Coordinates of C-alpha atoms in Angstrom, one line a residue:
Chain A
M295 CA -0.1 0.1 0.2
A296 CA 3.1 2.3 -0.2
K297 CA 2.6 3.2 -3.8
L298 CA -0.5 5.4 -4.5
R299 CA -2.7 3.8 -7.1
P300 CA -3.8 6.5 -9.5
G301 CA -6.3 3.9 -11.1
L302 CA -7.9 3.1 -7.9
L303 CA -8.3 6.7 -7.0
F304 CA -9.5 8.0 -10.5
A305 CA -12.3 5.1 -10.4
A306 CA -13.3 5.7 -6.9
A307 CA -13.5 9.4 -7.3
G308 CA -15.6 9.0 -10.4
C309 CA -17.9 6.3 -8.9
G310 CA -18.2 8.5 -5.8
A311 CA -19.2 11.3 -8.0
I312 CA -22.1 9.5 -9.9
I313 CA -23.2 8.2 -6.4
L314 CA -23.4 11.7 -5.1
I315 CA -25.1 12.7 -8.4
A316 CA -27.7 9.9 -7.8
L317 CA -28.4 10.8 -4.2
L318 CA -28.1 14.6 -4.2
G319 CA -28.4 15.6 -7.8
P320 CA -32.4 15.7 -7.9
A321 CA -32.5 18.1 -4.9
L322 CA -29.6 20.3 -6.5
F323 CA -30.8 20.6 -10.0
A324 CA -33.8 22.8 -10.8
G325 CA -37.0 21.2 -12.1
P326 CA -38.7 17.9 -11.8
A327 CA -37.7 15.0 -14.3
N328 CA -41.1 14.9 -15.9
H329 CA -41.5 18.6 -16.3
V330 CA -43.4 18.9 -19.8
E331 CA -43.2 22.1 -21.7
L332 CA -44.7 21.3 -25.1
D333 CA -43.2 24.8 -26.6
Q334 CA -39.5 23.4 -25.7
R335 CA -39.9 20.4 -27.7
L336 CA -36.6 18.6 -29.3
L337 CA -34.3 21.7 -28.8
P338 CA -30.6 20.9 -29.5
P339 CA -28.0 21.2 -26.4
S340 CA -27.8 24.9 -25.5
A341 CA -26.9 27.0 -22.5
L342 CA -30.1 26.7 -21.1
H343 CA -30.5 22.9 -21.9
W344 CA -27.1 21.5 -21.5
F345 CA -28.3 18.2 -23.1
G346 CA -31.2 19.5 -25.2
T347 CA -34.9 18.6 -24.6
D348 CA -36.9 15.4 -25.6
D349 CA -40.0 15.0 -27.5
V350 CA -42.3 16.4 -24.8
G351 CA -40.0 19.4 -23.9
R352 CA -38.4 17.8 -20.9
D353 CA -34.9 18.9 -20.0
L354 CA -32.6 15.9 -20.9
F355 CA -29.9 16.8 -18.6
V356 CA -32.4 16.8 -15.6
R357 CA -34.0 13.5 -16.7
I358 CA -30.4 11.7 -16.8
V359 CA -29.6 13.3 -13.3
F360 CA -32.8 11.8 -12.1
G361 CA -32.1 8.7 -14.0
A362 CA -28.8 8.2 -12.2
R363 CA -30.7 7.3 -9.0
V364 CA -33.0 5.2 -10.9
S365 CA -30.4 3.2 -12.8
L366 CA -27.9 2.7 -10.1
L367 CA -30.6 1.7 -7.6
A368 CA -31.9 -0.9 -10.1
A369 CA -28.3 -2.1 -10.7
L370 CA -27.5 -2.3 -6.8
S371 CA -30.8 -4.2 -6.2
T372 CA -30.0 -6.9 -8.6
I373 CA -26.7 -7.2 -6.9
A374 CA -28.3 -7.5 -3.7
I375 CA -30.7 -10.2 -4.8
G376 CA -27.8 -12.2 -6.2
L377 CA -25.5 -11.7 -3.3
T378 CA -27.9 -12.5 -0.7
G379 CA -29.2 -15.7 -2.5
G380 CA -25.5 -16.7 -3.5
M381 CA -24.3 -16.1 0.1
L382 CA -27.2 -18.3 1.6
I383 CA -26.9 -21.1 -0.9
G384 CA -23.1 -21.2 -1.2
G385 CA -22.3 -20.5 2.5
F386 CA -24.8 -23.5 3.3
A387 CA -23.2 -25.7 0.8
G388 CA -19.8 -24.8 2.0
L389 CA -20.8 -25.6 5.8
V390 CA -22.6 -28.9 5.5
G391 CA -20.4 -30.6 2.7
G392 CA -21.1 -33.8 1.6
W393 CA -23.9 -35.0 -0.8
V394 CA -26.0 -31.7 0.0
E395 CA -23.1 -29.7 -1.1
S396 CA -22.3 -31.6 -4.2
A397 CA -26.3 -31.7 -5.1
L398 CA -26.5 -28.2 -4.8
M399 CA -23.5 -27.1 -6.7
R400 CA -24.4 -29.6 -9.6
M401 CA -27.7 -27.4 -9.7
I402 CA -25.7 -24.3 -9.6
D403 CA -23.1 -25.5 -12.3
A404 CA -26.1 -26.4 -14.6
I405 CA -27.9 -22.9 -14.2
L406 CA -24.7 -21.2 -14.9
S407 CA -24.3 -23.0 -18.2
V408 CA -27.6 -21.4 -19.4
P409 CA -27.3 -17.9 -21.3
S410 CA -28.6 -16.0 -18.2
L411 CA -29.7 -12.9 -19.6
I412 CA -31.9 -14.6 -22.2
V413 CA -33.6 -16.5 -19.4
A414 CA -34.0 -13.3 -17.5
L415 CA -35.4 -11.9 -20.6
A416 CA -38.1 -14.7 -20.5
L417 CA -38.5 -14.5 -16.7
A418 CA -39.2 -10.8 -16.8
A419 CA -41.6 -11.1 -19.6
A420 CA -43.6 -13.7 -17.6
L421 CA -43.6 -11.8 -14.6
G422 CA -44.9 -8.5 -16.5
P423 CA -42.8 -5.5 -17.8
N424 CA -41.8 -3.3 -15.0
L425 CA -38.6 -2.3 -13.6
R426 CA -39.2 -4.4 -10.3
N427 CA -39.6 -7.4 -12.1
A428 CA -36.8 -7.1 -14.4
V429 CA -34.6 -6.4 -11.3
L430 CA -36.1 -9.4 -9.9
A431 CA -35.3 -11.7 -13.0
I432 CA -31.6 -10.2 -13.4
G433 CA -31.1 -10.7 -9.8
L434 CA -32.5 -14.2 -9.3
L435 CA -30.5 -15.4 -12.4
S436 CA -27.1 -14.0 -11.0
I437 CA -27.5 -16.1 -8.0
P438 CA -25.6 -19.0 -9.3
V439 CA -22.5 -16.8 -9.9
Y440 CA -22.5 -15.4 -6.4
A441 CA -23.2 -18.9 -5.0
R442 CA -20.0 -20.4 -6.5
V443 CA -17.9 -17.6 -5.1
A444 CA -19.6 -17.7 -1.7
R445 CA -19.0 -21.7 -1.5
A446 CA -15.0 -21.1 -2.3
E447 CA -14.9 -18.5 0.5
A448 CA -17.0 -20.5 2.8
L449 CA -14.9 -23.6 2.1
A450 CA -11.9 -21.7 3.2
I451 CA -13.5 -20.2 6.3
V452 CA -14.7 -23.5 7.4
G453 CA -11.2 -25.1 7.1
R454 CA -9.9 -22.5 9.6
D455 CA -9.0 -23.8 13.2
Y456 CA -11.4 -21.5 15.2
V457 CA -14.2 -22.7 13.0
K458 CA -13.4 -26.3 13.6
A459 CA -13.1 -25.6 17.3
A460 CA -16.4 -24.2 17.3
R461 CA -17.9 -27.0 15.5
L462 CA -16.2 -29.3 18.0
M463 CA -18.0 -27.3 20.9
G464 CA -21.4 -28.2 19.5
A465 CA -22.1 -24.8 17.6
S466 CA -25.1 -25.0 15.3
N467 CA -24.9 -24.5 11.7
L468 CA -27.2 -21.5 12.0
H469 CA -24.7 -20.0 14.7
Q470 CA -21.8 -20.9 12.3
I471 CA -23.4 -18.9 9.6
R472 CA -24.2 -15.9 11.6
A473 CA -21.2 -15.8 13.6
N474 CA -18.1 -17.1 11.5
L475 CA -19.4 -17.4 7.8
L476 CA -21.4 -14.5 7.0
P477 CA -18.9 -11.6 8.5
N478 CA -16.0 -13.2 6.8
M479 CA -17.6 -14.0 3.6
L480 CA -19.0 -10.5 3.0
P481 CA -15.7 -8.4 2.3
P482 CA -14.4 -10.6 -0.7
L483 CA -18.0 -11.0 -1.9
L484 CA -18.4 -7.4 -2.0
V485 CA -15.3 -6.7 -3.8
Y486 CA -16.6 -9.2 -6.3
A487 CA -19.9 -7.6 -6.4
T488 CA -18.1 -4.1 -7.1
G489 CA -16.9 -5.7 -10.3
N490 CA -20.2 -6.7 -11.3
V491 CA -22.2 -3.2 -10.8
G492 CA -21.4 -2.3 -14.4
A493 CA -22.8 -5.5 -16.1
A494 CA -25.7 -5.4 -13.8
L495 CA -26.5 -1.8 -14.9
L496 CA -25.9 -2.7 -18.5
A497 CA -28.3 -5.6 -18.1
T498 CA -31.2 -3.7 -16.7
A499 CA -30.6 -0.9 -19.0
S500 CA -31.2 -3.4 -21.9
L501 CA -34.2 -4.8 -20.3
S502 CA -35.7 -1.3 -20.1
F503 CA -34.8 -0.5 -23.7
I504 CA -36.5 -3.8 -24.9
G505 CA -39.6 -2.6 -23.0
L506 CA -39.5 -5.1 -20.2
G507 CA -38.1 -2.7 -17.5
A508 CA -38.9 0.7 -16.5
Q509 CA -41.8 2.2 -18.2
P510 CA -42.2 5.7 -19.3
P511 CA -42.2 8.3 -18.0
T512 CA -39.6 6.8 -15.6
S513 CA -36.4 8.7 -16.3
E514 CA -34.3 5.6 -16.4
W515 CA -31.3 5.6 -19.0
G516 CA -32.4 2.5 -21.0
A517 CA -36.0 3.5 -21.5
M518 CA -35.1 7.0 -22.4
I519 CA -33.0 5.5 -25.2
S520 CA -35.8 3.4 -26.2
A521 CA -38.0 6.4 -26.4
S522 CA -35.8 8.3 -28.5
R523 CA -35.6 5.7 -31.2
S524 CA -38.0 7.4 -33.4
F525 CA -36.0 10.7 -33.3
L526 CA -32.7 9.1 -34.1
F527 CA -32.3 10.3 -37.6
S528 CA -33.5 14.0 -36.7
H529 CA -32.6 14.6 -33.2
W530 CA -29.2 12.8 -32.3
W531 CA -28.9 14.3 -28.7
Y532 CA -32.0 12.5 -27.5
S533 CA -30.3 9.0 -27.8
F534 CA -26.8 10.1 -27.4
F535 CA -26.5 11.4 -23.9
P536 CA -28.7 8.9 -22.0
G537 CA -26.4 6.1 -23.7
A538 CA -23.1 8.2 -22.9
A539 CA -24.4 8.3 -19.1
I540 CA -24.5 4.6 -19.1
T541 CA -21.2 3.9 -21.0
V542 CA -19.4 6.6 -18.5
T543 CA -21.0 4.9 -15.1
V544 CA -20.4 1.2 -16.5
S545 CA -17.0 2.2 -17.4
L546 CA -16.1 3.8 -14.0
F547 CA -17.6 1.0 -12.0
T548 CA -15.6 -1.7 -14.2
L549 CA -12.4 0.4 -13.6
L550 CA -13.3 0.3 -9.7
G551 CA -13.9 -3.4 -9.7
D552 CA -10.5 -4.1 -11.6
A553 CA -8.6 -1.8 -9.3
L554 CA -10.0 -3.3 -6.2
R555 CA -9.3 -7.0 -7.4
D556 CA -5.6 -5.7 -8.4
L557 CA -5.4 -4.3 -5.0
L558 CA -6.4 -7.8 -3.2
D559 CA -4.8 -10.1 -5.6
P560 CA -1.2 -8.7 -6.5
R561 CA -0.7 -10.8 -9.2
E562 CA -2.0 -8.9 -12.1
R563 CA -5.0 -10.6 -13.7
P564 CA -7.5 -8.5 -15.0
R565 CA -10.6 -10.1 -16.4
Chain B
M207 CA 4.3 -39.0 -20.7
G208 CA 5.4 -41.8 -18.6
A209 CA 2.1 -43.5 -18.5
G210 CA 0.8 -46.5 -20.4
R211 CA -0.9 -46.2 -23.6
A212 CA -4.3 -47.0 -22.5
D213 CA -4.4 -44.4 -19.7
P214 CA -4.6 -41.2 -21.8
L215 CA -7.7 -43.1 -23.8
M216 CA -9.3 -44.0 -20.6
A217 CA -9.1 -40.5 -19.2
A218 CA -10.4 -39.1 -22.4
A219 CA -13.2 -41.5 -22.3
S220 CA -14.2 -40.7 -18.7
F221 CA -14.0 -37.1 -19.5
L222 CA -16.1 -37.4 -22.7
V223 CA -18.8 -39.3 -20.4
R224 CA -18.7 -36.8 -17.7
R225 CA -18.8 -33.8 -19.7
V226 CA -21.8 -35.3 -21.9
L227 CA -23.5 -36.1 -18.6
A228 CA -23.0 -32.7 -17.3
T229 CA -24.4 -31.3 -20.4
F230 CA -27.6 -33.7 -20.0
V231 CA -28.2 -32.1 -16.7
V232 CA -27.7 -28.7 -18.1
L233 CA -30.5 -29.5 -20.7
I234 CA -32.8 -31.0 -17.9
A235 CA -32.2 -27.7 -16.0
V236 CA -33.0 -25.8 -19.1
T237 CA -36.6 -27.5 -19.4
I238 CA -37.2 -27.1 -15.8
L239 CA -36.4 -23.4 -16.0
T240 CA -38.6 -22.6 -19.0
F241 CA -41.4 -25.0 -17.7
V242 CA -41.4 -23.0 -14.4
I243 CA -41.2 -19.7 -16.2
S244 CA -44.0 -20.6 -18.7
H245 CA -46.3 -22.9 -16.7
V246 CA -45.9 -21.9 -12.7
I247 CA -45.1 -18.4 -12.6
P248 CA -47.9 -16.4 -15.0
G249 CA -51.0 -16.5 -13.0
D250 CA -52.6 -18.1 -15.8
P251 CA -50.6 -19.7 -18.6
A252 CA -53.6 -20.5 -20.7
Q253 CA -54.3 -16.7 -20.9
L254 CA -50.7 -15.8 -21.9
I255 CA -50.9 -18.5 -24.9
A256 CA -54.4 -17.5 -26.0
G257 CA -53.0 -13.7 -26.0
P258 CA -54.2 -10.6 -24.3
R259 CA -57.4 -10.3 -26.7
A260 CA -58.8 -13.8 -26.0
G261 CA -62.3 -14.3 -24.2
A262 CA -62.9 -16.2 -20.8
A263 CA -64.5 -19.2 -22.6
E264 CA -61.9 -19.4 -25.3
V265 CA -59.1 -19.5 -22.4
A266 CA -61.0 -22.2 -20.4
Q267 CA -61.1 -24.5 -23.4
L268 CA -57.7 -23.8 -24.3
R269 CA -56.5 -24.3 -20.4
H270 CA -58.3 -27.9 -20.9
A271 CA -57.0 -28.6 -24.4
L272 CA -53.4 -27.8 -23.3
G273 CA -53.9 -29.8 -19.9
L274 CA -53.1 -26.9 -18.0
D275 CA -55.6 -28.3 -15.3
R276 CA -53.6 -31.2 -14.8
P277 CA -51.1 -31.8 -11.7
L278 CA -47.9 -30.0 -12.4
H279 CA -45.8 -33.2 -12.9
E280 CA -48.0 -34.3 -15.4
Q281 CA -47.9 -31.2 -17.2
Y282 CA -43.8 -31.2 -17.1
A283 CA -43.8 -35.0 -18.5
T284 CA -46.1 -33.6 -21.3
Y285 CA -44.0 -30.6 -22.1
V286 CA -40.7 -32.8 -22.2
V287 CA -42.2 -35.4 -24.6
A288 CA -43.4 -32.7 -27.1
L289 CA -40.0 -31.2 -26.8
L290 CA -38.4 -34.5 -27.6
H291 CA -40.6 -34.5 -30.6
G292 CA -39.6 -31.2 -31.8
D293 CA -42.7 -29.6 -30.6
L294 CA -42.1 -26.1 -29.3
G295 CA -45.8 -25.1 -29.8
A296 CA -47.2 -22.6 -32.2
S297 CA -46.8 -18.8 -32.5
I298 CA -49.9 -16.9 -31.4
V299 CA -49.4 -14.4 -34.2
T300 CA -49.1 -16.6 -37.3
G301 CA -50.3 -19.7 -36.1
Q302 CA -47.0 -21.4 -37.3
P303 CA -44.8 -23.9 -35.5
V304 CA -42.3 -22.1 -33.4
L305 CA -39.6 -24.2 -34.2
R306 CA -40.0 -23.8 -37.8
E307 CA -40.1 -20.3 -37.8
I308 CA -36.8 -20.4 -35.5
L309 CA -35.1 -22.4 -38.1
D310 CA -36.3 -19.9 -40.9
R311 CA -34.6 -17.2 -39.1
L312 CA -31.5 -19.0 -37.5
P313 CA -29.3 -18.4 -40.7
A314 CA -29.7 -14.6 -40.5
T315 CA -28.6 -14.7 -36.9
I316 CA -25.6 -17.2 -37.5
E317 CA -24.3 -15.0 -40.2
L318 CA -24.4 -11.9 -38.1
M319 CA -23.1 -13.6 -35.2
G320 CA -20.4 -15.5 -36.7
L321 CA -19.1 -12.5 -38.5
A322 CA -19.2 -10.6 -35.3
L323 CA -17.3 -13.3 -33.5
L324 CA -14.6 -13.6 -36.3
L325 CA -14.3 -9.8 -36.4
S326 CA -13.7 -9.6 -32.5
V327 CA -11.2 -12.1 -32.5
A328 CA -9.2 -10.9 -35.5
V329 CA -9.2 -7.3 -33.7
A330 CA -8.9 -8.2 -30.3
V331 CA -6.1 -10.8 -30.4
P332 CA -3.3 -8.5 -31.8
L333 CA -4.6 -5.6 -29.5
G334 CA -4.2 -8.2 -26.5
V335 CA -0.9 -9.4 -27.5
I336 CA 0.5 -5.8 -28.0
A337 CA -1.0 -4.7 -24.7
A338 CA 0.5 -7.6 -23.0
A339 CA 3.9 -7.1 -24.7
A340 CA 4.1 -3.2 -24.3
R341 CA 3.4 -3.5 -20.6
P342 CA 3.9 -1.3 -18.7
S343 CA 3.8 1.6 -21.0
P344 CA 1.3 4.4 -21.8
L345 CA 0.3 2.3 -25.0
D346 CA -0.8 -0.7 -22.5
T347 CA -2.9 1.9 -20.6
V348 CA -4.5 3.2 -23.3
L349 CA -5.5 0.0 -24.8
R350 CA -6.7 -1.1 -21.4
G351 CA -8.8 2.0 -21.1
L352 CA -10.3 1.4 -24.6
S353 CA -11.2 -2.1 -23.8
T354 CA -13.0 -1.1 -20.5
V355 CA -15.0 1.6 -22.4
A356 CA -15.8 -1.0 -25.3
I357 CA -17.2 -3.5 -22.7
S358 CA -19.2 -0.9 -20.8
T359 CA -21.0 0.5 -23.9
P360 CA -24.6 -0.9 -24.5
R361 CA -24.5 -2.6 -27.8
F362 CA -28.1 -1.5 -28.6
W363 CA -26.9 2.4 -28.1
V364 CA -23.6 1.4 -30.5
A365 CA -26.2 0.2 -33.1
M366 CA -28.2 3.4 -32.9
L367 CA -25.1 5.6 -33.1
L368 CA -23.8 3.6 -36.1
L369 CA -27.1 3.7 -38.0
G370 CA -27.7 7.3 -37.2
L371 CA -24.3 8.4 -38.3
F372 CA -23.6 6.2 -41.4
Y373 CA -27.0 5.9 -42.6
G374 CA -28.9 8.8 -41.3
A375 CA -26.2 11.4 -41.6
L376 CA -23.6 10.2 -44.0
Q377 CA -25.6 7.9 -46.3
W378 CA -22.4 5.7 -46.5
A379 CA -24.5 2.6 -45.5
P380 CA -27.8 1.0 -46.3
P381 CA -30.5 1.3 -43.9
S382 CA -31.5 -1.8 -42.2
G383 CA -32.6 -5.5 -43.1
R384 CA -30.2 -8.1 -44.8
L385 CA -30.6 -7.1 -48.6
S386 CA -31.8 -4.2 -50.5
P387 CA -35.3 -4.3 -52.0
G388 CA -35.6 -6.0 -55.4
L389 CA -32.7 -8.5 -54.7
T390 CA -33.6 -12.1 -54.1
P391 CA -31.3 -14.4 -52.2
H392 CA -30.1 -17.9 -53.6
E393 CA -31.4 -20.6 -51.4
L394 CA -28.5 -22.7 -50.2
T395 CA -27.5 -22.3 -46.7
G396 CA -29.4 -19.2 -45.8
L397 CA -26.4 -17.3 -45.2
L398 CA -26.4 -14.7 -48.0
T399 CA -22.6 -13.9 -48.1
L400 CA -21.8 -17.6 -48.5
D401 CA -24.5 -18.3 -51.0
S402 CA -23.7 -15.2 -53.2
L403 CA -20.1 -16.3 -53.2
L404 CA -20.8 -20.0 -54.0
R405 CA -22.9 -18.6 -56.9
G406 CA -20.5 -16.0 -57.9
D407 CA -23.2 -13.4 -57.6
W408 CA -21.1 -10.3 -56.9
R409 CA -23.7 -7.7 -56.7
L410 CA -25.8 -9.8 -54.1
L411 CA -22.5 -10.4 -52.2
R412 CA -21.6 -6.4 -52.1
D413 CA -25.3 -5.8 -51.1
A414 CA -25.4 -8.4 -48.3
T415 CA -22.1 -7.3 -47.1
A416 CA -23.1 -3.7 -46.9
H417 CA -25.9 -4.4 -44.8
L418 CA -23.9 -6.5 -42.5
V419 CA -21.1 -4.2 -41.6
L420 CA -22.7 -2.1 -39.1
P421 CA -24.9 -4.5 -37.2
V422 CA -21.8 -6.6 -37.2
A423 CA -19.6 -3.8 -35.9
A424 CA -22.1 -2.8 -33.1
L425 CA -22.5 -6.5 -32.1
A426 CA -18.4 -7.1 -32.1
I427 CA -17.6 -3.9 -30.1
G428 CA -18.3 -5.4 -26.7
N429 CA -16.7 -8.7 -27.4
I430 CA -13.6 -7.0 -28.8
G431 CA -13.1 -5.3 -25.2
T432 CA -13.7 -8.5 -23.5
F433 CA -11.6 -10.7 -25.7
A434 CA -8.6 -8.2 -25.6
R435 CA -8.9 -8.1 -21.8
I436 CA -8.6 -12.0 -21.8
I437 CA -5.9 -12.4 -24.4
R438 CA -3.9 -9.7 -22.4
A439 CA -4.2 -11.3 -19.2
A440 CA -3.4 -14.9 -20.6
M441 CA -0.4 -13.5 -22.6
I442 CA 0.9 -12.0 -19.5
E443 CA 0.7 -15.1 -17.5
V444 CA 2.3 -17.1 -20.3
L445 CA 5.1 -14.4 -20.8
A446 CA 6.3 -14.8 -17.1
Q447 CA 6.8 -18.5 -17.6
D448 CA 10.1 -20.3 -17.8
H449 CA 9.8 -21.7 -21.4
I450 CA 9.5 -18.1 -22.5
R451 CA 12.8 -17.0 -20.6
T452 CA 14.7 -20.0 -22.2
A453 CA 13.3 -18.9 -25.5
R454 CA 14.7 -15.3 -25.0
A455 CA 17.8 -16.6 -23.6
A456 CA 18.3 -18.6 -26.9
G457 CA 18.2 -15.4 -28.7
I458 CA 14.8 -16.1 -30.4
S459 CA 13.1 -12.6 -31.8
Q460 CA 10.5 -10.9 -29.7
A461 CA 8.0 -11.2 -32.6
R462 CA 8.5 -15.1 -32.8
I463 CA 8.3 -15.3 -28.9
L464 CA 5.1 -13.4 -29.2
S465 CA 3.2 -14.9 -32.1
V466 CA 4.3 -18.5 -31.5
Y467 CA 5.6 -19.4 -28.2
A468 CA 3.4 -17.4 -26.1
L469 CA 0.2 -16.9 -28.2
R470 CA -0.5 -20.3 -28.6
N471 CA -0.4 -21.2 -25.1
A472 CA -2.6 -18.0 -24.3
L473 CA -5.2 -18.9 -27.2
L474 CA -6.0 -22.1 -25.0
P475 CA -7.9 -20.5 -22.1
F476 CA -9.3 -18.0 -24.5
V477 CA -11.2 -20.6 -26.5
T478 CA -13.1 -21.5 -23.6
I479 CA -14.0 -18.2 -22.3
A480 CA -14.9 -17.1 -25.8
G481 CA -17.4 -20.0 -25.7
L482 CA -19.0 -18.7 -22.6
E483 CA -18.9 -15.2 -24.0
L484 CA -21.5 -16.3 -26.8
A485 CA -24.3 -15.7 -24.0
G486 CA -23.4 -12.1 -24.2
L487 CA -23.3 -12.2 -27.9
L488 CA -26.7 -13.7 -28.1
F489 CA -28.2 -11.2 -25.7
G490 CA -26.7 -8.5 -27.5
S491 CA -28.2 -9.8 -30.8
V492 CA -31.6 -9.4 -29.4
T493 CA -31.4 -5.6 -29.3
V494 CA -29.0 -5.2 -32.3
E495 CA -31.1 -7.2 -34.4
S496 CA -34.1 -4.9 -33.5
V497 CA -32.3 -1.7 -34.1
F498 CA -31.4 -2.9 -37.6
A499 CA -34.7 -4.8 -38.3
W500 CA -32.4 -8.0 -38.9
P501 CA -34.9 -10.7 -39.6
G502 CA -33.0 -13.3 -37.2
I503 CA -33.8 -14.9 -34.0
G504 CA -33.0 -11.9 -31.7
S505 CA -35.6 -9.5 -33.5
Y506 CA -38.1 -12.7 -33.5
L507 CA -37.7 -12.9 -29.7
L508 CA -38.1 -9.1 -29.3
D509 CA -41.1 -9.1 -31.5
A510 CA -42.7 -11.8 -29.3
I511 CA -42.1 -10.0 -26.0
L512 CA -43.8 -7.0 -27.4
D513 CA -46.8 -9.3 -28.7
L514 CA -46.7 -11.1 -25.4
N515 CA -46.3 -14.2 -27.9
F516 CA -45.4 -16.6 -25.0
P517 CA -45.0 -19.9 -26.9
V518 CA -42.3 -18.0 -29.0
I519 CA -40.5 -16.4 -26.1
M520 CA -40.3 -19.7 -24.2
G521 CA -39.4 -21.7 -27.5
V522 CA -36.6 -19.3 -28.4
T523 CA -35.3 -19.3 -24.9
L524 CA -35.2 -23.0 -24.8
F525 CA -33.6 -23.5 -28.3
V526 CA -31.2 -20.9 -27.7
S527 CA -30.1 -22.2 -24.3
I528 CA -29.8 -25.8 -25.6
G529 CA -27.7 -24.5 -28.6
Y530 CA -25.4 -22.7 -26.2
A531 CA -24.9 -25.8 -23.9
V532 CA -24.1 -28.1 -27.1
I533 CA -21.7 -25.3 -28.3
N534 CA -19.9 -25.3 -25.0
L535 CA -19.9 -28.9 -24.8
L536 CA -18.3 -29.2 -28.5
I537 CA -15.8 -26.5 -27.4
D538 CA -14.9 -28.4 -24.4
L539 CA -14.4 -31.7 -26.4
S540 CA -12.4 -29.9 -29.0
Y541 CA -9.9 -28.3 -26.5
R542 CA -8.9 -31.8 -25.5
C543 CA -8.0 -32.3 -29.1
I544 CA -6.3 -28.8 -29.5
D545 CA -4.2 -28.9 -26.2
P546 CA -1.7 -31.7 -26.6
R547 CA -1.1 -31.8 -22.7
L548 CA -4.6 -32.6 -22.2
R549 CA -4.5 -35.6 -24.7
A550 CA -1.7 -37.4 -22.8
P551 CA -1.9 -36.4 -19.2
A552 CA 1.2 -37.0 -17.3
G553 CA 0.7 -40.5 -15.4

């Protein structure tokens, strides 16, 4: 840690800024996200409207600022679902071992061999098109990924002496999970999850673009791009800025994930 | 190495059996997933299959006809038996069998995804090798940054930007679809570029290629980023190994070390990961095909989602999942043939 890591610093500052925008932006920048002004329709970027306006005269900059909260919250929610489910299943498998573990892991492996986003698409369609269902579908189908990592962590923890000692002294599985497994599994899993924020955001934005996620007039970035499709050839800024917001945000979170992993794993191994 | 002649064969056979069994388990998992999604989750699957405009009596009749009033395990058995007969149900919109409609649209998607895959590998391999060889340097940092942005960009957005710029503003590219109006494809493989090449129809080849450029680029960009990162990481690992140092000490040129000694080893892990990346490519093709009105499986799925055409949604999901599992099985098996070390494991 003697050396300052510019990459980590840059990524952390960038992600911090976006989180701040998501938290405070709507309060700081004037005007509600759905403020319609029909005489201000489809204006190009200007000093007044930095990113221009959309087809009903809403300011795109304001909508993108509001969208930061929606998009980021959706992405983080998918991760919360995947992480929680994965920790429970993976942690349990690692703790009990034996045939229960092999059966669980076989199942996990089988689901991992399925193109999860396509299945998430079908699941979201079956649940009904709204952002909550899209988040649920993506989150549920990401559980196996986290379960694998969680099991590996759990196995390492279960092998430690104090855990063995606790087991010898008759600690129940439930107690072991609460006292020993969860607190020790969480930090490495959180680092792993940070690396997935970008992918989660891309997935939720894609589902919204398709029409399965956020519905208009919600100012979610993917849904905004979807709404801009009919204006692609005439009003470039309408599709450009929401997509740029996604790209910048996902890039920063990907960088942060990479930098955190490099920090914990000194062997250089991006991927 | 020192092992007997039968051992590698036995090892290969047991690997084959285990891998095929694992794929079988995956296929069962896929059918259970699609069954649960289509039969258990919706409040009333019959209503979904009948479509939003169907009346109550019609729905009740359909529920009985489809056996949706029977116990779930019986329904699952019926579902699997139908699948084994290649019956994925019928489209609500056209009334045609879903499997036939999928197969009709398959060549368009294979052509698009295949070329996108080729393009990504052709661009990403040199980039990854250069980045690994140049490390640490500003060049490596720049390439790393570019690949990060590439994997972070939504494919559907790239597709729209490309279409808006090269068709809308510059008029350099044709609008959308696979061919200009008035041209008829040759019925061979369904891959328009290949067919026109085989028939020597240069006008058709030029037109089909022009239509492919933008969607292929939009689809490939994310994979270029991912692949370049994988190749770079694998190359760094290989370049640190002893046999590379020995080759260097023997005075072999850097170019030869990179392109022959190191790259061959780095490509092996890449092949497996590239197979898994097909999932991302598949998902990307759903949105990219929709932006370019590309008549493939992706836009078929998307139209089905918008129409709530459930038999099609579930049929495509199942078809794509099975295809994905089988392709990854084939990759794993061929992997053993590509890598001589796996063919004859040390005894």
